[in-house]
Structure formats: C-alpha cells, structure tokens
Short mmCIF file of C-alpha atoms and ligand atoms in Angstrom, two decimals:
data_model
loop_
_atom_site.label_atom_id
_atom_site.label_comp_id
_atom_site.label_asym_id
_atom_site.label_seq_id
_atom_site.Cartn_x
_atom_site.Cartn_y
_atom_site.Cartn_z
CA MET A 1193 0.00 0.00 0.00
CA SER A 1194 1.36 3.38 -0.92
CA THR A 1195 1.51 6.20 1.56
CA PRO A 1196 -1.19 8.74 0.78
CA VAL A 1197 0.25 12.02 -0.29
CA ASP A 1198 -0.82 14.87 1.90
CA THR A 1199 -1.89 17.58 -0.49
CA THR A 1200 -3.45 19.82 2.12
CA VAL A 1201 -1.63 23.07 2.55
CA PRO A 1202 -1.24 24.02 6.19
CA PRO A 1203 -3.07 27.28 6.84
CA ALA A 1204 -0.84 30.34 6.99
CA PRO A 1205 -1.21 31.93 10.40
CA LEU A 1206 -3.46 34.98 10.38
CA VAL A 1207 -1.24 36.70 12.94
CA THR A 1208 2.49 36.09 13.08
CA ILE A 1209 4.56 37.65 15.83
CA GLN A 1210 8.21 36.87 15.37
CA ASP A 1211 11.08 37.62 17.78
CA VAL A 1212 9.52 40.89 18.81
CA GLU A 1213 11.54 43.14 21.11
CA LYS A 1214 10.31 46.37 22.59
CA SER A 1215 11.79 48.69 25.19
CA TYR A 1216 10.64 51.86 26.87
CA GLY A 1217 13.87 53.63 27.62
CA HIS A 1218 15.96 51.10 29.53
CA ASN A 1219 12.94 48.99 30.38
CA GLU A 1220 12.98 45.93 28.12
CA VAL A 1221 9.32 45.02 27.99
CA LEU A 1222 9.24 42.42 25.22
CA LYS A 1223 12.37 40.30 24.97
CA GLY A 1224 11.85 38.25 21.86
CA VAL A 1225 8.22 37.21 21.76
CA SER A 1226 7.03 34.85 19.04
CA LEU A 1227 3.45 33.76 18.63
CA GLU A 1228 1.32 32.54 15.75
CA VAL A 1229 -2.44 32.65 15.64
CA ASN A 1230 -4.34 30.77 12.97
CA ALA A 1231 -7.59 31.93 11.43
CA GLY A 1232 -10.46 31.03 13.69
CA GLU A 1233 -8.21 30.35 16.63
CA VAL A 1234 -8.82 31.82 20.08
CA VAL A 1235 -5.61 32.39 21.99
CA GLY A 1236 -5.63 33.41 25.64
CA VAL A 1237 -2.71 35.34 27.07
CA LEU A 1238 -2.14 34.99 30.78
CA GLY A 1239 0.58 36.46 32.92
CA PRO A 1240 1.36 38.70 35.85
CA SER A 1241 0.95 42.45 35.68
CA GLY A 1242 3.88 44.12 33.95
CA SER A 1243 4.83 41.09 31.85
CA GLY A 1244 4.19 42.93 28.57
CA LYS A 1245 0.78 41.58 27.55
CA SER A 1246 -0.77 44.95 26.78
CA THR A 1247 2.36 46.12 25.01
CA LEU A 1248 2.23 43.05 22.79
CA LEU A 1249 -1.40 43.72 21.79
CA ARG A 1250 -0.59 47.39 21.26
CA CYS A 1251 2.22 46.45 18.90
CA VAL A 1252 -0.14 44.23 16.89
CA ASN A 1253 -2.62 47.09 16.67
CA HIS A 1254 -0.14 49.74 15.45
CA LEU A 1255 -0.30 51.61 18.74
CA GLU A 1256 3.41 50.97 19.38
CA ASP A 1257 6.36 50.32 17.10
CA VAL A 1258 8.50 47.26 17.72
CA ASP A 1259 12.25 47.71 18.09
CA ARG A 1260 13.12 44.35 16.57
CA GLY A 1261 11.32 41.42 14.98
CA GLU A 1262 8.14 41.65 12.96
CA ILE A 1263 4.41 41.27 13.18
CA ARG A 1264 2.18 40.33 10.28
CA VAL A 1265 -1.61 40.35 10.13
CA ASP A 1266 -2.94 38.32 7.23
CA GLY A 1267 0.50 38.45 5.65
CA VAL A 1268 0.76 42.22 5.85
CA LEU A 1269 3.66 43.64 7.81
CA VAL A 1270 2.56 45.83 10.71
CA GLY A 1271 4.10 49.29 10.73
CA TYR A 1272 5.73 49.23 7.31
CA ARG A 1273 4.88 49.23 3.65
CA GLU A 1274 6.89 46.80 1.55
CA HIS A 1275 7.73 48.20 -1.84
CA ARG A 1276 10.27 46.73 -4.28
CA GLY A 1277 11.94 44.80 -1.52
CA ARG A 1278 12.33 47.82 0.74
CA LEU A 1279 10.50 48.85 3.86
CA HIS A 1280 8.90 52.24 4.21
CA GLU A 1281 7.35 53.62 7.36
CA LEU A 1282 3.61 54.00 7.13
CA ARG A 1283 1.97 57.37 6.85
CA PRO A 1284 -0.80 58.05 9.39
CA LYS A 1285 -3.48 57.40 6.77
CA GLU A 1286 -1.92 54.05 5.94
CA VAL A 1287 -1.76 53.13 9.62
CA ALA A 1288 -5.44 53.97 9.96
CA ALA A 1289 -6.24 51.80 6.95
CA ARG A 1290 -4.30 48.84 8.36
CA ARG A 1291 -5.90 49.18 11.76
CA ARG A 1292 -9.33 48.63 10.23
CA ASP A 1293 -8.49 44.94 9.96
CA ILE A 1294 -7.94 44.75 13.69
CA GLY A 1295 -10.60 45.19 16.34
CA MET A 1296 -9.51 46.05 19.83
CA VAL A 1297 -11.41 46.08 23.08
CA PHE A 1298 -9.77 47.64 26.11
CA GLN A 1299 -10.23 47.25 29.83
CA ARG A 1300 -11.89 50.67 29.92
CA PHE A 1301 -14.75 50.84 27.52
CA ASN A 1302 -13.56 53.87 25.56
CA LEU A 1303 -16.94 54.70 24.12
CA PHE A 1304 -17.64 58.20 22.86
CA GLY A 1305 -19.62 59.71 25.73
CA HIS A 1306 -21.49 62.20 23.60
CA LEU A 1307 -22.78 59.52 21.21
CA THR A 1308 -25.55 56.96 21.79
CA ALA A 1309 -24.81 53.25 21.71
CA LEU A 1310 -26.03 53.08 18.12
CA GLU A 1311 -24.04 56.14 17.08
CA ASN A 1312 -20.92 54.66 18.67
CA VAL A 1313 -21.30 51.53 16.56
CA VAL A 1314 -22.28 53.31 13.36
CA GLU A 1315 -19.67 56.06 13.52
CA ALA A 1316 -16.64 54.36 12.00
CA PRO A 1317 -18.43 52.52 9.17
CA LEU A 1318 -20.12 55.78 8.20
CA ARG A 1319 -17.09 58.02 8.41
CA VAL A 1320 -14.28 55.65 7.44
CA ARG A 1321 -15.94 53.09 5.21
CA ARG A 1322 -18.31 55.73 3.84
CA ARG A 1323 -21.21 53.33 3.95
CA PRO A 1324 -24.67 54.64 3.09
CA ARG A 1325 -26.27 55.81 6.33
CA ALA A 1326 -29.35 53.56 6.25
CA GLU A 1327 -27.27 50.47 5.56
CA ALA A 1328 -24.73 51.32 8.24
CA ARG A 1329 -27.48 51.92 10.78
CA ALA A 1330 -29.19 48.64 9.94
CA GLU A 1331 -25.94 46.77 10.35
CA ALA A 1332 -25.16 48.55 13.58
CA MET A 1333 -28.61 47.66 14.93
CA ALA A 1334 -28.02 44.03 14.00
CA LEU A 1335 -24.70 44.13 15.84
CA LEU A 1336 -26.26 45.72 18.91
CA ASP A 1337 -28.92 43.03 18.77
CA SER A 1338 -26.23 40.35 18.59
CA VAL A 1339 -24.73 41.63 21.86
CA GLY A 1340 -28.20 41.82 23.42
CA LEU A 1341 -28.50 45.59 23.38
CA ALA A 1342 -30.90 46.50 20.57
CA HIS A 1343 -33.27 47.87 23.23
CA ARG A 1344 -30.58 50.28 24.47
CA ALA A 1345 -29.60 51.65 21.06
CA ASP A 1346 -30.53 55.22 22.00
CA ALA A 1347 -28.89 55.20 25.43
CA TYR A 1348 -25.73 57.16 26.13
CA PRO A 1349 -22.76 55.38 27.70
CA SER A 1350 -23.39 57.07 31.05
CA GLN A 1351 -26.84 55.45 31.09
CA LEU A 1352 -25.41 51.96 30.56
CA SER A 1353 -23.80 49.56 33.01
CA GLY A 1354 -20.13 48.70 32.57
CA GLY A 1355 -21.07 45.35 31.10
CA GLN A 1356 -23.43 46.99 28.61
CA GLN A 1357 -20.80 49.55 27.67
CA GLN A 1358 -18.27 46.82 27.05
CA ARG A 1359 -20.75 44.94 24.88
CA VAL A 1360 -21.30 48.12 22.85
CA ALA A 1361 -17.51 48.44 22.56
CA ILE A 1362 -17.35 44.91 21.16
CA ALA A 1363 -20.14 45.68 18.68
CA ARG A 1364 -18.32 48.85 17.66
CA ALA A 1365 -15.12 46.92 16.98
CA LEU A 1366 -17.03 44.30 14.99
CA ALA A 1367 -18.68 46.97 12.85
CA MET A 1368 -15.43 47.38 10.93
CA LYS A 1369 -15.47 43.66 10.09
CA PRO A 1370 -12.01 43.02 11.52
CA LYS A 1371 -9.97 39.96 10.63
CA VAL A 1372 -8.88 39.59 14.22
CA MET A 1373 -10.14 40.84 17.55
CA LEU A 1374 -7.77 41.77 20.35
CA PHE A 1375 -9.12 41.92 23.89
CA ASP A 1376 -7.06 43.48 26.67
CA GLU A 1377 -8.54 42.38 29.99
CA PRO A 1378 -12.04 43.26 28.80
CA THR A 1379 -13.69 42.29 32.08
CA SER A 1380 -11.13 43.52 34.61
CA ALA A 1381 -12.86 46.84 35.21
CA LEU A 1382 -16.30 45.30 35.64
CA ASP A 1383 -18.24 44.56 38.77
CA PRO A 1384 -18.20 40.77 39.24
CA GLU A 1385 -21.88 40.37 38.42
CA LEU A 1386 -21.34 41.98 34.99
CA VAL A 1387 -18.40 39.85 33.88
CA GLY A 1388 -20.52 36.95 32.66
CA GLU A 1389 -22.51 38.92 30.08
CA VAL A 1390 -19.33 40.15 28.41
CA LEU A 1391 -17.64 36.75 28.48
CA GLY A 1392 -20.86 35.32 27.01
CA VAL A 1393 -20.63 37.64 24.01
CA MET A 1394 -16.95 36.73 23.56
CA ARG A 1395 -17.74 33.06 23.80
CA ARG A 1396 -20.31 33.42 21.04
CA LEU A 1397 -17.85 35.27 18.85
CA ALA A 1398 -15.37 32.47 19.38
CA ASP A 1399 -18.02 29.90 18.44
CA GLU A 1400 -18.74 31.85 15.27
CA GLY A 1401 -15.13 31.45 14.22
CA MET A 1402 -13.67 34.87 14.99
CA THR A 1403 -9.91 34.93 15.39
CA MET A 1404 -9.20 36.30 18.85
CA ILE A 1405 -6.29 37.13 21.11
CA VAL A 1406 -7.58 37.59 24.62
CA VAL A 1407 -5.50 38.90 27.51
CA THR A 1408 -7.45 37.83 30.54
CA HIS A 1409 -7.30 36.81 34.16
CA GLU A 1410 -10.48 34.77 33.73
CA ILE A 1411 -8.98 31.30 34.01
CA GLY A 1412 -12.36 29.62 33.56
CA PHE A 1413 -12.93 31.44 30.29
CA ALA A 1414 -9.42 30.59 29.11
CA ARG A 1415 -9.94 26.94 29.91
CA GLU A 1416 -13.34 26.65 28.27
CA VAL A 1417 -13.11 28.98 25.27
CA CYS A 1418 -9.45 29.28 24.26
CA ASP A 1419 -7.92 26.82 21.83
CA ARG A 1420 -4.50 27.72 23.12
CA VAL A 1421 -3.17 29.52 26.15
CA VAL A 1422 0.06 31.48 26.32
CA PHE A 1423 1.68 32.24 29.65
CA MET A 1424 3.89 35.34 29.58
CA ALA A 1425 6.22 36.64 32.27
CA ASP A 1426 8.91 39.31 32.17
CA GLY A 1427 8.57 39.91 28.45
CA VAL A 1428 8.86 36.33 27.27
CA VAL A 1429 6.47 33.50 26.47
CA VAL A 1430 7.18 31.03 29.25
CA GLU A 1431 4.98 28.30 27.87
CA GLN A 1432 2.03 27.78 25.57
CA GLY A 1433 -0.28 24.97 24.62
CA PRO A 1434 -3.86 23.81 24.99
CA PRO A 1435 -5.53 24.96 28.21
CA SER A 1436 -5.57 21.39 29.49
CA GLN A 1437 -1.80 21.54 29.45
CA VAL A 1438 -0.90 25.10 30.41
CA ILE A 1439 -3.64 25.63 32.98
CA ASP A 1440 -4.13 22.14 34.33
CA ALA A 1441 -0.63 20.72 34.00
CA PRO A 1442 1.81 23.64 33.69
CA GLN A 1443 5.41 22.69 33.00
CA HIS A 1444 7.06 25.75 34.47
CA GLU A 1445 7.29 26.83 38.08
CA ARG A 1446 6.44 30.43 37.16
CA THR A 1447 3.20 29.32 35.54
CA ARG A 1448 2.35 27.17 38.54
CA ALA A 1449 3.04 30.04 40.94
CA PHE A 1450 0.91 32.43 38.87
CA LEU A 1451 -2.01 30.02 38.61
CA ALA A 1452 -1.82 29.23 42.33
CA ARG A 1453 -2.23 32.93 43.06
CA MET A 1454 -5.20 33.22 40.66
CA SER A 1455 -7.26 30.48 42.25
P1 ADP B 1948 0.90 43.95 31.28
O1 ADP B 1948 -0.18 44.32 30.33
O2 ADP B 1948 1.34 42.52 31.16
O3 ADP B 1948 0.55 44.29 32.69
P2 ADP B 1948 2.34 46.13 30.07
O4 ADP B 1948 2.58 45.77 28.67
O5 ADP B 1948 1.24 47.06 30.36
O6 ADP B 1948 2.19 44.80 30.94
O7 ADP B 1948 3.64 46.77 30.69
C1 ADP B 1948 4.90 46.13 30.66
C2 ADP B 1948 5.94 47.10 31.16
O8 ADP B 1948 6.04 48.19 30.26
C3 ADP B 1948 5.65 47.69 32.53
O9 ADP B 1948 6.88 47.77 33.20
C4 ADP B 1948 5.12 49.07 32.19
O10 ADP B 1948 5.43 49.96 33.21
C5 ADP B 1948 5.87 49.41 30.93
N1 ADP B 1948 5.15 50.30 30.03
C6 ADP B 1948 3.96 50.01 29.42
N2 ADP B 1948 3.56 51.02 28.63
C7 ADP B 1948 4.51 51.97 28.74
C8 ADP B 1948 4.69 53.28 28.16
N3 ADP B 1948 3.78 53.78 27.31
N4 ADP B 1948 5.78 53.98 28.51
C9 ADP B 1948 6.70 53.47 29.36
N5 ADP B 1948 6.59 52.27 29.93
C10 ADP B 1948 5.52 51.53 29.63
MG1 MG B 1949 -2.07 45.04 30.62
#
C-alpha cells in the first residue's frame, strides 16, 4: 500500500509575531516574543501584571512600534509598507487603513460619551468606510442586537452599566469587520456580576469562528473557550499549549506560581 500524499496546505497563520523586542527607555518590555495565531483560533494570554501583555497587543494594533522582529496580520507587515523589496514607514493614513483589519477592546470601555450606543457603533463605518447611512445603521442595529442591546440603542454610555458599555464596545469593533479581535482584559474593570454577560458575548464570537487574542485573568474562560493559552512573564512567552496543558498541568514553576495565586 502506498503512503497517501498529503496535499493539504497548512493554513498560513493569520497573525504572526516573530522575535519581537520592545523597550521603553531602559525597560525591556518584550524580549523576543514569538506567537502565531491561525484563522479562527482563540488564543488566551495569561501572565502577571507588567509582563508585557498589553504592550504586545498594542504592537499588533499599530499603537506601538517594535524595536526588533516583525508582526504580520494576514500576511501584511505591521508598521511598514513593503515596496520593491524595501521597507517604508507607514503614513498616518496608511496606519489607519491597516488598523481597520484589527478590532480592539480595552479594559476601559472607551466609548464616545457624547454619542448613543447606536451612534458609537455606526460612527466608523459611516465616516471611514463611507457606507450609506441607512445600511450602516441597519448593520449597527443588528450588531447591537447580537450583543443583546438592541433595546438600548438610543442610550448614552453614562446610562449603561459597565457590562453593557463593554458589549457596545465589542459591537463597535465588529462593525469594521475586523480579521482579528484583540481583547485586553475586557472584564477587569467590571463589577463581578457583569463579567458573565461580556464573556458570554466573547464566547459566542469564538463559536462563530472569529480569530481572537484575549488577555485575561479569567482562568475559567481561558480553559473553556481558548484553543490555546500562552503564559507570559517578564517579556517572554514562558509556555504555551492547549488549556488542558498550560492551565491544568503547567510545566514551568512560574506558571504554577501564577495560577496558584489566581485560584
Ligand atoms: P501587562 O499588560 O502585562 O501588565 P504592560 O505591557 O502594560 O504589561 O507593561 C509592561 C511594562 O512596560 C511595565 O513595566 C510598564 O510599566 C511598561 N510600560 C507600558 N507602557 C509603557 C509606556 N507607554 N511607557 C513606558 N513604559 C511603559
Ligand atoms: Mg495590561
């Protein structure tokens, strides 16, 4: 019997982070971080405060430049334009265009306080994508509905709970149809009773196949929803693997110590 030839092409990672280094002054924050995220994959990033998790997400989202290494989103180099084999720094307009592929949700909800929930969601598609107003509004309503907030479309952020605001923030990020969603401790600022509604929306997104990188201290969410968990400390990836491995049978003492403190 002949060996079957494997003709399947392995999927190219949607996000590739390779040997990334980043310092603030003398503070080396990322010391050679590499991480690949495939399309449809949900990767959880755990680690103590100060380990560089937010900085890593900010580098992916063009909010910081890396000092060394490279990041690609869907094959496209973050921060530079490649032209005839040479790299050119991006102009602000080009950065803005690239960032449209990336949705980011922060710990603080960052909604526009003077706009309603619906206006927050509709704003970028209208202004940036120049979508016809009626279409953009209909899509924004559908998105609000999908996060359970169609009935609060006309409320201002100050009239919404933290959990509701964060769900609007997720809808707003999704309105740009991003290829990947980055979450930076999206439930850390919430009262405990509001955490579940936000994690529920994220869980659904994951089930729908969204590619997600989620910095979180919610170990239960990481275990149940993430395909892979990365443990970072002091600017390096200490270990990564399926949650059953990293969370339930960590190989490294630092991971064990961190998880012991979380439980
Ligand atoms: P984490 O999200 O894991 O808590 P951060 O990426 O926020 O870690 O921070 C890592 C380190 O980088 C910390 O020492 C922090 O003080 C420092 N840092 C983060 N952002 C900046 C900045 N904009 N300027 C200077 N130092 C920063
Ligand atoms: Mg952080």
